[in-house]
């Protein structure tokens, strides 16, 4: 019986791996190269040397992306030597392109600087702040004013207005999970859920079972008794971003913020976008009333309208960024002493060839972002006027 059970489990695991390679969606494919994290919920697996989304993927001992040609895997050494740090989601991480093709790598080559890509797939701004806290604990001089200033690129936005996460996707906002706003009881509950989900992801079969259970809950469950909220509202995102930017600048760092380019393959329907919020609320109301069929019906309608709501929220974030930094600051970099800037790149990426999907940039897209970012880095890095002129 043991031999037979082991044999069929092996067959099931091999079948799940074949299915994952052929039919899995981006969520399932991404989980293959992830592990859970007690504070940030998830991270890329450390010491990876594999292929992901058709491109080589190498990570260091801390799970951050690096070029396969980099000699050192020592994360702290790389961090201490870095002049530029990039924190962002999968679009900054380089979804579907190699590390050498990302806009950070191209920009570092252009300005002859060293840097580390601290971006992680699926991250929102709150997770970025947790990442910063974690690396600052490893390299304390990052927190000592003017002792070790860096140029810090912040490129969040596309995940903050979503309702789902790679793990612990329970429709609660990020402020309830991270930082000082999370209470002990909430942390205990989601840590328990995180441990439960982490048991599934070590094998392809486990990942398939986890996804099947999650989708089954949507299909036949009674939906959520509370309204599935976005991880952050656009207004909350901007407020937190500006506060973090100020904190970093007070430490002597120069902060450059990037907006969120996207290209959805449909026109925005504002009516559907607005209705999505209403339908999520109706689903929760029906669930609390015990009418599970009605709750599932409203949830299906809400999910159908959700892409339009996401597009509208991304537009709102970009508009708020323009207002916060001044739209006139985007075309020409103006970086005064102790400050960074705002790089508005979304107008540069308008063609289908610039994207591999609605939010991830192609090789061409990364090249265009690098060209826009380069003059900002030249002015922010501590170079001589002669070196700037040469560049």
mmCIF file of C-alpha atoms in Angstrom:
data_model
loop_
_atom_site.group_PDB
_atom_site.id
_atom_site.type_symbol
_atom_site.label_atom_id
_atom_site.label_comp_id
_atom_site.label_asym_id
_atom_site.label_seq_id
_atom_site.Cartn_x
_atom_site.Cartn_y
_atom_site.Cartn_z
ATOM 1 C CA UNK A 1 0.000 0.000 0.000
ATOM 2 C CA UNK A 2 2.829 2.413 0.835
ATOM 3 C CA UNK A 3 4.626 1.678 -2.447
ATOM 4 C CA UNK A 4 1.397 2.054 -4.429
ATOM 5 C CA UNK A 5 0.484 5.298 -2.649
ATOM 6 C CA UNK A 6 3.972 6.675 -3.238
ATOM 7 C CA UNK A 7 3.791 5.717 -6.905
ATOM 8 C CA UNK A 8 0.474 7.474 -7.510
ATOM 9 C CA UNK A 9 1.568 10.541 -5.553
ATOM 10 C CA UNK A 10 4.645 10.698 -7.783
ATOM 11 C CA UNK A 11 2.444 10.407 -10.875
ATOM 12 C CA UNK A 12 0.178 13.158 -9.534
ATOM 13 C CA UNK A 13 3.169 15.416 -8.778
ATOM 14 C CA UNK A 14 4.617 14.907 -12.273
ATOM 15 C CA UNK A 15 1.207 15.577 -13.789
ATOM 16 C CA UNK A 16 0.859 18.768 -11.743
ATOM 17 C CA UNK A 17 4.272 19.932 -12.953
ATOM 18 C CA UNK A 18 3.272 19.302 -16.571
ATOM 19 C CA UNK A 19 -0.010 21.176 -15.996
ATOM 20 C CA UNK A 20 1.810 24.076 -14.353
ATOM 21 C CA UNK A 21 4.098 24.379 -17.338
ATOM 22 C CA UNK A 22 1.252 24.303 -19.861
ATOM 23 C CA UNK A 23 -1.907 25.757 -18.342
ATOM 24 C CA UNK A 24 -0.947 27.617 -15.151
ATOM 25 C CA UNK A 25 -1.708 31.338 -14.932
ATOM 26 C CA UNK A 26 0.765 33.985 -13.656
ATOM 27 C CA UNK A 27 -0.262 33.417 -10.025
ATOM 28 C CA UNK A 28 0.586 29.706 -10.143
ATOM 29 C CA UNK A 29 3.778 30.297 -12.096
ATOM 30 C CA UNK A 30 4.967 32.957 -9.657
ATOM 31 C CA UNK A 31 4.322 30.774 -6.619
ATOM 32 C CA UNK A 32 6.808 28.286 -8.057
ATOM 33 C CA UNK A 33 9.678 30.678 -7.315
ATOM 34 C CA UNK A 34 8.334 32.047 -4.017
ATOM 35 C CA UNK A 35 8.424 31.170 -0.358
ATOM 36 C CA UNK A 36 6.436 32.584 2.538
ATOM 37 C CA UNK A 37 7.856 35.264 4.858
ATOM 38 C CA UNK A 38 6.675 35.957 8.402
ATOM 39 C CA UNK A 39 6.703 39.750 8.082
ATOM 40 C CA UNK A 40 6.359 40.434 4.343
ATOM 41 C CA UNK A 41 4.017 37.459 3.683
ATOM 42 C CA UNK A 42 6.138 36.210 0.776
ATOM 43 C CA UNK A 43 9.445 36.700 -1.044
ATOM 44 C CA UNK A 44 11.359 35.199 -3.940
ATOM 45 C CA UNK A 45 13.257 32.058 -3.076
ATOM 46 C CA UNK A 46 16.937 32.715 -2.277
ATOM 47 C CA UNK A 47 19.802 31.378 -4.411
ATOM 48 C CA UNK A 48 17.661 30.726 -7.463
ATOM 49 C CA UNK A 49 19.254 29.800 -10.773
ATOM 50 C CA UNK A 50 16.314 29.004 -12.987
ATOM 51 C CA UNK A 51 14.111 30.312 -15.774
ATOM 52 C CA UNK A 52 11.008 32.372 -15.045
ATOM 53 C CA UNK A 53 8.571 33.754 -17.612
ATOM 54 C CA UNK A 54 10.965 32.919 -20.427
ATOM 55 C CA UNK A 55 14.004 34.667 -18.928
ATOM 56 C CA UNK A 56 16.878 33.685 -16.650
ATOM 57 C CA UNK A 57 16.230 34.318 -12.964
ATOM 58 C CA UNK A 58 19.027 34.564 -10.418
ATOM 59 C CA UNK A 59 18.524 35.616 -6.804
ATOM 60 C CA UNK A 60 21.043 36.153 -4.028
ATOM 61 C CA UNK A 61 21.070 34.676 -0.539
ATOM 62 C CA UNK A 62 18.392 37.162 0.587
ATOM 63 C CA UNK A 63 16.011 36.443 -2.313
ATOM 64 C CA UNK A 64 16.666 39.649 -4.275
ATOM 65 C CA UNK A 65 17.325 39.679 -7.991
ATOM 66 C CA UNK A 66 20.832 39.846 -9.350
ATOM 67 C CA UNK A 67 22.591 39.393 -12.634
ATOM 68 C CA UNK A 68 23.965 35.954 -13.335
ATOM 69 C CA UNK A 69 27.312 37.604 -14.053
ATOM 70 C CA UNK A 70 27.659 39.194 -10.603
ATOM 71 C CA UNK A 71 30.490 37.577 -8.719
ATOM 72 C CA UNK A 72 29.167 38.058 -5.178
ATOM 73 C CA UNK A 73 26.101 36.425 -3.670
ATOM 74 C CA UNK A 74 26.692 38.243 -0.370
ATOM 75 C CA UNK A 75 23.646 40.483 -0.057
ATOM 76 C CA UNK A 76 25.056 42.744 2.662
ATOM 77 C CA UNK A 77 28.246 43.354 0.662
ATOM 78 C CA UNK A 78 26.212 44.234 -2.431
ATOM 79 C CA UNK A 79 24.007 46.535 -0.369
ATOM 80 C CA UNK A 80 26.907 48.349 1.278
ATOM 81 C CA UNK A 81 28.556 48.959 -2.097
ATOM 82 C CA UNK A 82 25.359 50.144 -3.783
ATOM 83 C CA UNK A 83 24.808 53.759 -4.749
ATOM 84 C CA UNK A 84 21.265 53.145 -6.069
ATOM 85 C CA UNK A 85 18.458 51.056 -4.549
ATOM 86 C CA UNK A 86 15.254 50.195 -6.396
ATOM 87 C CA UNK A 87 12.143 49.181 -4.462
ATOM 88 C CA UNK A 88 9.069 48.203 -6.421
ATOM 89 C CA UNK A 89 6.795 45.366 -7.607
ATOM 90 C CA UNK A 90 7.188 42.842 -10.432
ATOM 91 C CA UNK A 91 7.371 45.528 -13.127
ATOM 92 C CA UNK A 92 10.541 46.857 -11.443
ATOM 93 C CA UNK A 93 11.760 43.342 -10.613
ATOM 94 C CA UNK A 94 11.678 42.578 -14.346
ATOM 95 C CA UNK A 95 8.775 40.215 -15.083
ATOM 96 C CA UNK A 96 9.506 38.369 -18.335
ATOM 97 C CA UNK A 97 12.952 39.881 -18.940
ATOM 98 C CA UNK A 98 16.439 39.037 -17.710
ATOM 99 C CA UNK A 99 18.138 41.067 -14.986
ATOM 100 C CA UNK A 100 20.439 42.583 -17.613
ATOM 101 C CA UNK A 101 17.401 43.868 -19.551
ATOM 102 C CA UNK A 102 15.708 45.688 -16.649
ATOM 103 C CA UNK A 103 15.689 49.453 -16.594
ATOM 104 C CA UNK A 104 17.716 49.511 -13.366
ATOM 105 C CA UNK A 105 20.559 47.460 -14.833
ATOM 106 C CA UNK A 106 20.570 49.520 -18.037
ATOM 107 C CA UNK A 107 20.554 52.786 -16.073
ATOM 108 C CA UNK A 108 23.383 51.683 -13.779
ATOM 109 C CA UNK A 109 25.489 50.853 -16.811
ATOM 110 C CA UNK A 110 24.684 54.219 -18.387
ATOM 111 C CA UNK A 111 25.741 56.239 -15.335
ATOM 112 C CA UNK A 112 28.552 53.898 -14.217
ATOM 113 C CA UNK A 113 27.032 53.245 -10.782
ATOM 114 C CA UNK A 114 26.419 50.239 -8.542
ATOM 115 C CA UNK A 115 22.961 49.292 -7.367
ATOM 116 C CA UNK A 116 20.686 46.598 -5.945
ATOM 117 C CA UNK A 117 17.207 45.701 -7.135
ATOM 118 C CA UNK A 118 15.152 45.266 -3.942
ATOM 119 C CA UNK A 119 11.884 44.788 -5.825
ATOM 120 C CA UNK A 120 9.713 41.736 -5.212
ATOM 121 C CA UNK A 121 6.924 40.229 -7.286
ATOM 122 C CA UNK A 122 3.459 41.167 -6.056
ATOM 123 C CA UNK A 123 4.606 43.748 -3.501
ATOM 124 C CA UNK A 124 2.696 46.826 -2.459
ATOM 125 C CA UNK A 125 4.036 49.949 -0.778
ATOM 126 C CA UNK A 126 3.573 48.602 2.752
ATOM 127 C CA UNK A 127 5.655 45.545 1.883
ATOM 128 C CA UNK A 128 8.281 47.857 0.424
ATOM 129 C CA UNK A 129 8.504 49.680 3.730
ATOM 130 C CA UNK A 130 8.865 46.353 5.551
ATOM 131 C CA UNK A 131 11.656 45.448 3.114
ATOM 132 C CA UNK A 132 13.426 48.728 3.851
ATOM 133 C CA UNK A 133 13.157 48.169 7.596
ATOM 134 C CA UNK A 134 14.599 44.702 7.218
ATOM 135 C CA UNK A 135 17.614 45.724 5.126
ATOM 136 C CA UNK A 136 18.246 48.803 7.290
ATOM 137 C CA UNK A 137 18.530 46.485 10.281
ATOM 138 C CA UNK A 138 21.249 44.594 8.399
ATOM 139 C CA UNK A 139 23.051 47.761 7.271
ATOM 140 C CA UNK A 140 22.502 50.289 10.115
ATOM 141 C CA UNK A 141 24.384 53.101 8.347
ATOM 142 C CA UNK A 142 21.372 53.435 6.044
ATOM 143 C CA UNK A 143 19.567 54.965 9.029
ATOM 144 C CA UNK A 144 22.378 57.286 10.093
ATOM 145 C CA UNK A 145 21.755 60.712 8.625
ATOM 146 C CA UNK A 146 24.117 61.620 5.764
ATOM 147 C CA UNK A 147 26.602 58.883 6.705
ATOM 148 C CA UNK A 148 25.760 56.620 3.792
ATOM 149 C CA UNK A 149 23.332 58.399 1.430
ATOM 150 C CA UNK A 150 21.827 56.489 -1.462
ATOM 151 C CA UNK A 151 19.653 57.287 -4.446
ATOM 152 C CA UNK A 152 16.431 55.398 -3.771
ATOM 153 C CA UNK A 153 13.954 54.659 -6.564
ATOM 154 C CA UNK A 154 10.349 53.976 -5.514
ATOM 155 C CA UNK A 155 8.138 52.389 -8.173
ATOM 156 C CA UNK A 156 5.053 51.069 -6.376
ATOM 157 C CA UNK A 157 1.394 51.427 -7.276
ATOM 158 C CA UNK A 158 0.107 48.585 -9.449
ATOM 159 C CA UNK A 159 -0.453 46.103 -6.607
ATOM 160 C CA UNK A 160 -1.622 48.558 -3.960
ATOM 161 C CA UNK A 161 -5.041 48.999 -5.559
ATOM 162 C CA UNK A 162 -5.648 45.259 -6.010
ATOM 163 C CA UNK A 163 -7.850 43.166 -3.714
ATOM 164 C CA UNK A 164 -5.788 39.983 -3.806
ATOM 165 C CA UNK A 165 -2.345 38.871 -2.661
ATOM 166 C CA UNK A 166 -0.191 35.899 -3.511
ATOM 167 C CA UNK A 167 -0.753 34.643 0.045
ATOM 168 C CA UNK A 168 -3.310 35.464 2.754
ATOM 169 C CA UNK A 169 -5.649 36.897 0.143
ATOM 170 C CA UNK A 170 -8.558 37.623 2.460
ATOM 171 C CA UNK A 171 -9.717 40.979 1.149
ATOM 172 C CA UNK A 172 -8.400 43.025 4.072
ATOM 173 C CA UNK A 173 -6.320 46.197 3.506
ATOM 174 C CA UNK A 174 -2.534 46.196 3.852
ATOM 175 C CA UNK A 175 -2.632 48.572 6.812
ATOM 176 C CA UNK A 176 -4.109 45.692 8.863
ATOM 177 C CA UNK A 177 -1.107 43.482 8.064
ATOM 178 C CA UNK A 178 1.977 45.633 8.175
ATOM 179 C CA UNK A 179 3.725 48.145 10.336
ATOM 180 C CA UNK A 180 2.409 49.798 13.453
ATOM 181 C CA UNK A 181 -1.252 49.619 12.415
ATOM 182 C CA UNK A 182 -1.568 45.839 12.737
ATOM 183 C CA UNK A 183 -2.815 44.507 16.070
ATOM 184 C CA UNK A 184 -1.627 41.300 17.691
ATOM 185 C CA UNK A 185 -4.857 39.390 17.091
ATOM 186 C CA UNK A 186 -4.873 40.217 13.368
ATOM 187 C CA UNK A 187 -1.241 39.182 13.068
ATOM 188 C CA UNK A 188 -1.952 35.899 14.867
ATOM 189 C CA UNK A 189 -4.817 35.081 12.490
ATOM 190 C CA UNK A 190 -2.966 35.834 9.271
ATOM 191 C CA UNK A 191 0.209 34.125 10.502
ATOM 192 C CA UNK A 192 -1.887 31.014 11.044
ATOM 193 C CA UNK A 193 -3.308 31.290 7.527
ATOM 194 C CA UNK A 194 0.173 31.918 6.131
ATOM 195 C CA UNK A 195 1.544 28.781 7.809
ATOM 196 C CA UNK A 196 -1.358 26.786 6.408
ATOM 197 C CA UNK A 197 -0.774 28.029 2.863
ATOM 198 C CA UNK A 198 2.999 27.591 3.084
ATOM 199 C CA UNK A 199 2.527 23.850 3.591
ATOM 200 C CA UNK A 200 1.060 23.595 0.095
ATOM 201 C CA UNK A 201 3.672 25.374 -1.994
ATOM 202 C CA UNK A 202 6.636 23.021 -1.613
ATOM 203 C CA UNK A 203 5.296 20.793 -4.414
ATOM 204 C CA UNK A 204 3.485 21.409 -7.700
ATOM 205 C CA UNK A 205 0.655 19.134 -6.540
ATOM 206 C CA UNK A 206 0.286 21.121 -3.336
ATOM 207 C CA UNK A 207 0.177 24.391 -5.272
ATOM 208 C CA UNK A 208 -2.512 23.002 -7.565
ATOM 209 C CA UNK A 209 -4.561 21.810 -4.578
ATOM 210 C CA UNK A 210 -4.214 25.208 -2.855
ATOM 211 C CA UNK A 211 -5.392 27.047 -5.971
ATOM 212 C CA UNK A 212 -8.237 24.568 -6.481
ATOM 213 C CA UNK A 213 -9.451 25.057 -2.915
ATOM 214 C CA UNK A 214 -9.312 28.851 -3.295
ATOM 215 C CA UNK A 215 -11.247 28.822 -6.565
ATOM 216 C CA UNK A 216 -13.723 26.285 -5.160
ATOM 217 C CA UNK A 217 -14.437 28.651 -2.299
ATOM 218 C CA UNK A 218 -15.346 31.332 -4.861
ATOM 219 C CA UNK A 219 -17.474 28.917 -6.882
ATOM 220 C CA UNK A 220 -19.532 27.154 -4.210
ATOM 221 C CA UNK A 221 -18.776 28.952 -0.930
ATOM 222 C CA UNK A 222 -20.804 31.700 0.665
ATOM 223 C CA UNK A 223 -18.401 34.461 -0.334
ATOM 224 C CA UNK A 224 -16.960 36.782 2.279
ATOM 225 C CA UNK A 225 -19.159 38.216 5.052
ATOM 226 C CA UNK A 226 -17.188 41.477 4.801
ATOM 227 C CA UNK A 227 -16.646 43.579 1.710
ATOM 228 C CA UNK A 228 -13.434 42.619 -0.075
ATOM 229 C CA UNK A 229 -11.398 45.796 0.206
ATOM 230 C CA UNK A 230 -8.492 46.997 -1.890
ATOM 231 C CA UNK A 231 -5.053 46.687 -0.363
ATOM 232 C CA UNK A 232 -4.931 50.489 -0.325
ATOM 233 C CA UNK A 233 -6.972 53.343 -1.726
ATOM 234 C CA UNK A 234 -5.193 55.737 -4.126
ATOM 235 C CA UNK A 235 -5.389 58.466 -1.484
ATOM 236 C CA UNK A 236 -3.909 56.221 1.227
ATOM 237 C CA UNK A 237 -1.160 55.153 -1.156
ATOM 238 C CA UNK A 238 -0.097 58.723 -1.958
ATOM 239 C CA UNK A 239 -0.194 59.785 1.703
ATOM 240 C CA UNK A 240 2.000 56.858 2.784
ATOM 241 C CA UNK A 241 4.371 57.277 -0.165
ATOM 242 C CA UNK A 242 4.974 60.962 0.578
ATOM 243 C CA UNK A 243 5.490 60.244 4.276
ATOM 244 C CA UNK A 244 8.038 57.514 3.534
ATOM 245 C CA UNK A 245 9.771 59.719 0.951
ATOM 246 C CA UNK A 246 10.153 62.464 3.571
ATOM 247 C CA UNK A 247 11.530 59.995 6.118
ATOM 248 C CA UNK A 248 14.132 58.754 3.631
ATOM 249 C CA UNK A 249 15.139 62.278 2.660
ATOM 250 C CA UNK A 250 15.550 63.216 6.313
ATOM 251 C CA UNK A 251 18.177 60.466 6.470
ATOM 252 C CA UNK A 252 20.091 62.131 3.652
ATOM 253 C CA UNK A 253 18.919 59.876 0.820
ATOM 254 C CA UNK A 254 17.709 61.207 -2.527
ATOM 255 C CA UNK A 255 14.374 59.714 -3.533
ATOM 256 C CA UNK A 256 13.147 59.372 -7.112
ATOM 257 C CA UNK A 257 9.511 58.294 -7.554
ATOM 258 C CA UNK A 258 8.295 56.616 -10.744
ATOM 259 C CA UNK A 259 4.676 56.592 -11.875
ATOM 260 C CA UNK A 260 2.805 53.449 -13.005
ATOM 261 C CA UNK A 261 2.602 52.893 -16.769
ATOM 262 C CA UNK A 262 0.004 50.380 -17.956
ATOM 263 C CA UNK A 263 -1.808 49.378 -21.130
ATOM 264 C CA UNK A 264 -5.036 47.404 -20.740
ATOM 265 C CA UNK A 265 -6.476 45.838 -23.929
ATOM 266 C CA UNK A 266 -9.894 47.499 -23.503
ATOM 267 C CA UNK A 267 -11.390 50.934 -23.001
ATOM 268 C CA UNK A 268 -12.282 52.023 -19.490
ATOM 269 C CA UNK A 269 -15.963 51.706 -18.612
ATOM 270 C CA UNK A 270 -16.356 54.034 -15.635
ATOM 271 C CA UNK A 271 -19.854 52.720 -14.970
ATOM 272 C CA UNK A 272 -18.551 49.187 -14.489
ATOM 273 C CA UNK A 273 -15.598 50.482 -12.454
ATOM 274 C CA UNK A 274 -17.924 52.260 -10.037
ATOM 275 C CA UNK A 275 -20.357 49.336 -9.894
ATOM 276 C CA UNK A 276 -17.586 46.945 -8.845
ATOM 277 C CA UNK A 277 -17.471 48.497 -5.367
ATOM 278 C CA UNK A 278 -21.250 48.282 -5.057
ATOM 279 C CA UNK A 279 -21.357 44.653 -6.137
ATOM 280 C CA UNK A 280 -18.606 43.595 -3.720
ATOM 281 C CA UNK A 281 -20.593 45.265 -0.937
ATOM 282 C CA UNK A 282 -23.821 43.504 -2.021
ATOM 283 C CA UNK A 283 -22.015 40.165 -2.047
ATOM 284 C CA UNK A 284 -20.870 40.703 1.534
ATOM 285 C CA UNK A 285 -24.353 41.819 2.593
ATOM 286 C CA UNK A 286 -25.941 38.709 1.051
ATOM 287 C CA UNK A 287 -23.324 36.506 2.714
ATOM 288 C CA UNK A 288 -24.092 37.984 6.140
ATOM 289 C CA UNK A 289 -27.798 37.367 5.485
ATOM 290 C CA UNK A 290 -27.094 33.706 4.702
ATOM 291 C CA UNK A 291 -28.136 33.969 1.028
ATOM 292 C CA UNK A 292 -25.091 32.215 -0.439
ATOM 293 C CA UNK A 293 -26.434 31.925 -3.964
ATOM 294 C CA UNK A 294 -27.029 35.666 -4.158
ATOM 295 C CA UNK A 295 -23.646 36.337 -2.569
ATOM 296 C CA UNK A 296 -21.887 34.278 -5.249
ATOM 297 C CA UNK A 297 -23.886 35.979 -8.009
ATOM 298 C CA UNK A 298 -22.878 39.458 -6.875
ATOM 299 C CA UNK A 299 -19.278 38.284 -6.430
ATOM 300 C CA UNK A 300 -19.176 37.030 -10.035
ATOM 301 C CA UNK A 301 -20.490 40.385 -11.245
ATOM 302 C CA UNK A 302 -17.946 42.242 -9.149
ATOM 303 C CA UNK A 303 -15.052 40.181 -10.475
ATOM 304 C CA UNK A 304 -16.230 40.809 -14.039
ATOM 305 C CA UNK A 305 -16.118 44.572 -13.457
ATOM 306 C CA UNK A 306 -12.901 44.545 -11.417
ATOM 307 C CA UNK A 307 -10.438 45.086 -14.329
ATOM 308 C CA UNK A 308 -12.184 48.382 -15.096
ATOM 309 C CA UNK A 309 -12.000 49.415 -11.441
ATOM 310 C CA UNK A 310 -8.284 48.563 -11.383
ATOM 311 C CA UNK A 311 -7.657 50.707 -14.452
ATOM 312 C CA UNK A 312 -9.574 53.620 -12.950
ATOM 313 C CA UNK A 313 -7.635 53.359 -9.674
ATOM 314 C CA UNK A 314 -4.298 53.270 -11.494
ATOM 315 C CA UNK A 315 -5.272 56.392 -13.401
ATOM 316 C CA UNK A 316 -6.197 58.034 -10.090
ATOM 317 C CA UNK A 317 -2.808 57.151 -8.555
ATOM 318 C CA UNK A 318 -0.959 58.666 -11.498
ATOM 319 C CA UNK A 319 -3.075 61.829 -11.372
ATOM 320 C CA UNK A 320 -2.429 62.177 -7.635
ATOM 321 C CA UNK A 321 1.306 61.713 -8.267
ATOM 322 C CA UNK A 322 1.188 64.513 -10.846
ATOM 323 C CA UNK A 323 -0.565 66.744 -8.344
ATOM 324 C CA UNK A 324 1.808 65.863 -5.497
ATOM 325 C CA UNK A 325 5.010 66.463 -7.459
ATOM 326 C CA UNK A 326 3.813 68.985 -9.982
ATOM 327 C CA UNK A 327 3.155 67.809 -13.506
ATOM 328 C CA UNK A 328 5.705 70.265 -14.869
ATOM 329 C CA UNK A 329 8.473 68.417 -13.014
ATOM 330 C CA UNK A 330 8.138 65.368 -15.253
ATOM 331 C CA UNK A 331 9.531 66.433 -18.670
ATOM 332 C CA UNK A 332 12.851 67.824 -17.420
ATOM 333 C CA UNK A 333 14.668 66.592 -14.310
ATOM 334 C CA UNK A 334 15.252 69.199 -11.667
ATOM 335 C CA UNK A 335 17.053 67.843 -8.657
ATOM 336 C CA UNK A 336 18.166 70.251 -5.978
ATOM 337 C CA UNK A 337 20.475 69.448 -3.101
ATOM 338 C CA UNK A 338 19.091 66.733 -0.842
ATOM 339 C CA UNK A 339 16.134 65.964 -3.115
ATOM 340 C CA UNK A 340 15.256 63.436 -5.758
ATOM 341 C CA UNK A 341 12.540 63.801 -8.315
ATOM 342 C CA UNK A 342 9.473 62.416 -10.027
ATOM 343 C CA UNK A 343 9.877 60.473 -13.268
ATOM 344 C CA UNK A 344 6.692 60.429 -15.306
ATOM 345 C CA UNK A 345 7.265 57.581 -17.777
ATOM 346 C CA UNK A 346 3.737 56.482 -18.655
ATOM 347 C CA UNK A 347 3.518 58.743 -21.708
ATOM 348 C CA UNK A 348 6.694 57.151 -23.075
ATOM 349 C CA UNK A 349 5.104 53.672 -23.070
ATOM 350 C CA UNK A 350 2.115 53.821 -25.399
ATOM 351 C CA UNK A 351 2.734 50.999 -27.862
ATOM 352 C CA UNK A 352 1.859 47.277 -27.552
ATOM 353 C CA UNK A 353 5.551 46.496 -28.061
ATOM 354 C CA UNK A 354 6.323 48.242 -24.760
ATOM 355 C CA UNK A 355 4.448 45.663 -22.657
ATOM 356 C CA UNK A 356 4.327 41.887 -22.234
ATOM 357 C CA UNK A 357 0.956 42.243 -20.486
ATOM 358 C CA UNK A 358 -1.087 45.189 -19.124
ATOM 359 C CA UNK A 359 1.376 46.108 -16.347
ATOM 360 C CA UNK A 360 4.721 44.462 -17.146
ATOM 361 C CA UNK A 361 7.242 46.036 -19.484
ATOM 362 C CA UNK A 362 8.926 44.367 -22.443
ATOM 363 C CA UNK A 363 12.616 44.744 -23.257
ATOM 364 C CA UNK A 364 11.685 47.784 -25.353
ATOM 365 C CA UNK A 365 9.624 49.196 -22.464
ATOM 366 C CA UNK A 366 12.529 48.865 -20.039
ATOM 367 C CA UNK A 367 14.799 50.616 -22.529
ATOM 368 C CA UNK A 368 12.405 53.558 -22.791
ATOM 369 C CA UNK A 369 12.127 53.854 -18.999
ATOM 370 C CA UNK A 370 15.912 53.781 -18.681
ATOM 371 C CA UNK A 371 16.248 56.624 -21.180
ATOM 372 C CA UNK A 372 13.792 58.706 -19.146
ATOM 373 C CA UNK A 373 15.383 57.800 -15.812
ATOM 374 C CA UNK A 374 19.034 58.331 -16.784
ATOM 375 C CA UNK A 375 19.194 62.152 -16.504
ATOM 376 C CA UNK A 376 17.540 62.001 -13.075
ATOM 377 C CA UNK A 377 20.201 59.574 -11.841
ATOM 378 C CA UNK A 378 23.003 61.684 -13.286
ATOM 379 C CA UNK A 379 21.819 64.684 -11.288
ATOM 380 C CA UNK A 380 21.115 62.724 -8.114
ATOM 381 C CA UNK A 381 24.373 60.776 -7.920
ATOM 382 C CA UNK A 382 27.346 62.495 -6.228
ATOM 383 C CA UNK A 383 29.270 63.077 -9.435
ATOM 384 C CA UNK A 384 31.460 65.991 -10.393
ATOM 385 C CA UNK A 385 30.180 68.554 -12.866
ATOM 386 C CA UNK A 386 32.778 67.319 -15.366
ATOM 387 C CA UNK A 387 31.510 63.751 -15.131
ATOM 388 C CA UNK A 388 27.926 64.928 -15.565
ATOM 389 C CA UNK A 389 28.889 66.921 -18.633
ATOM 390 C CA UNK A 390 30.586 63.882 -20.141
ATOM 391 C CA UNK A 391 27.468 61.817 -19.584
#
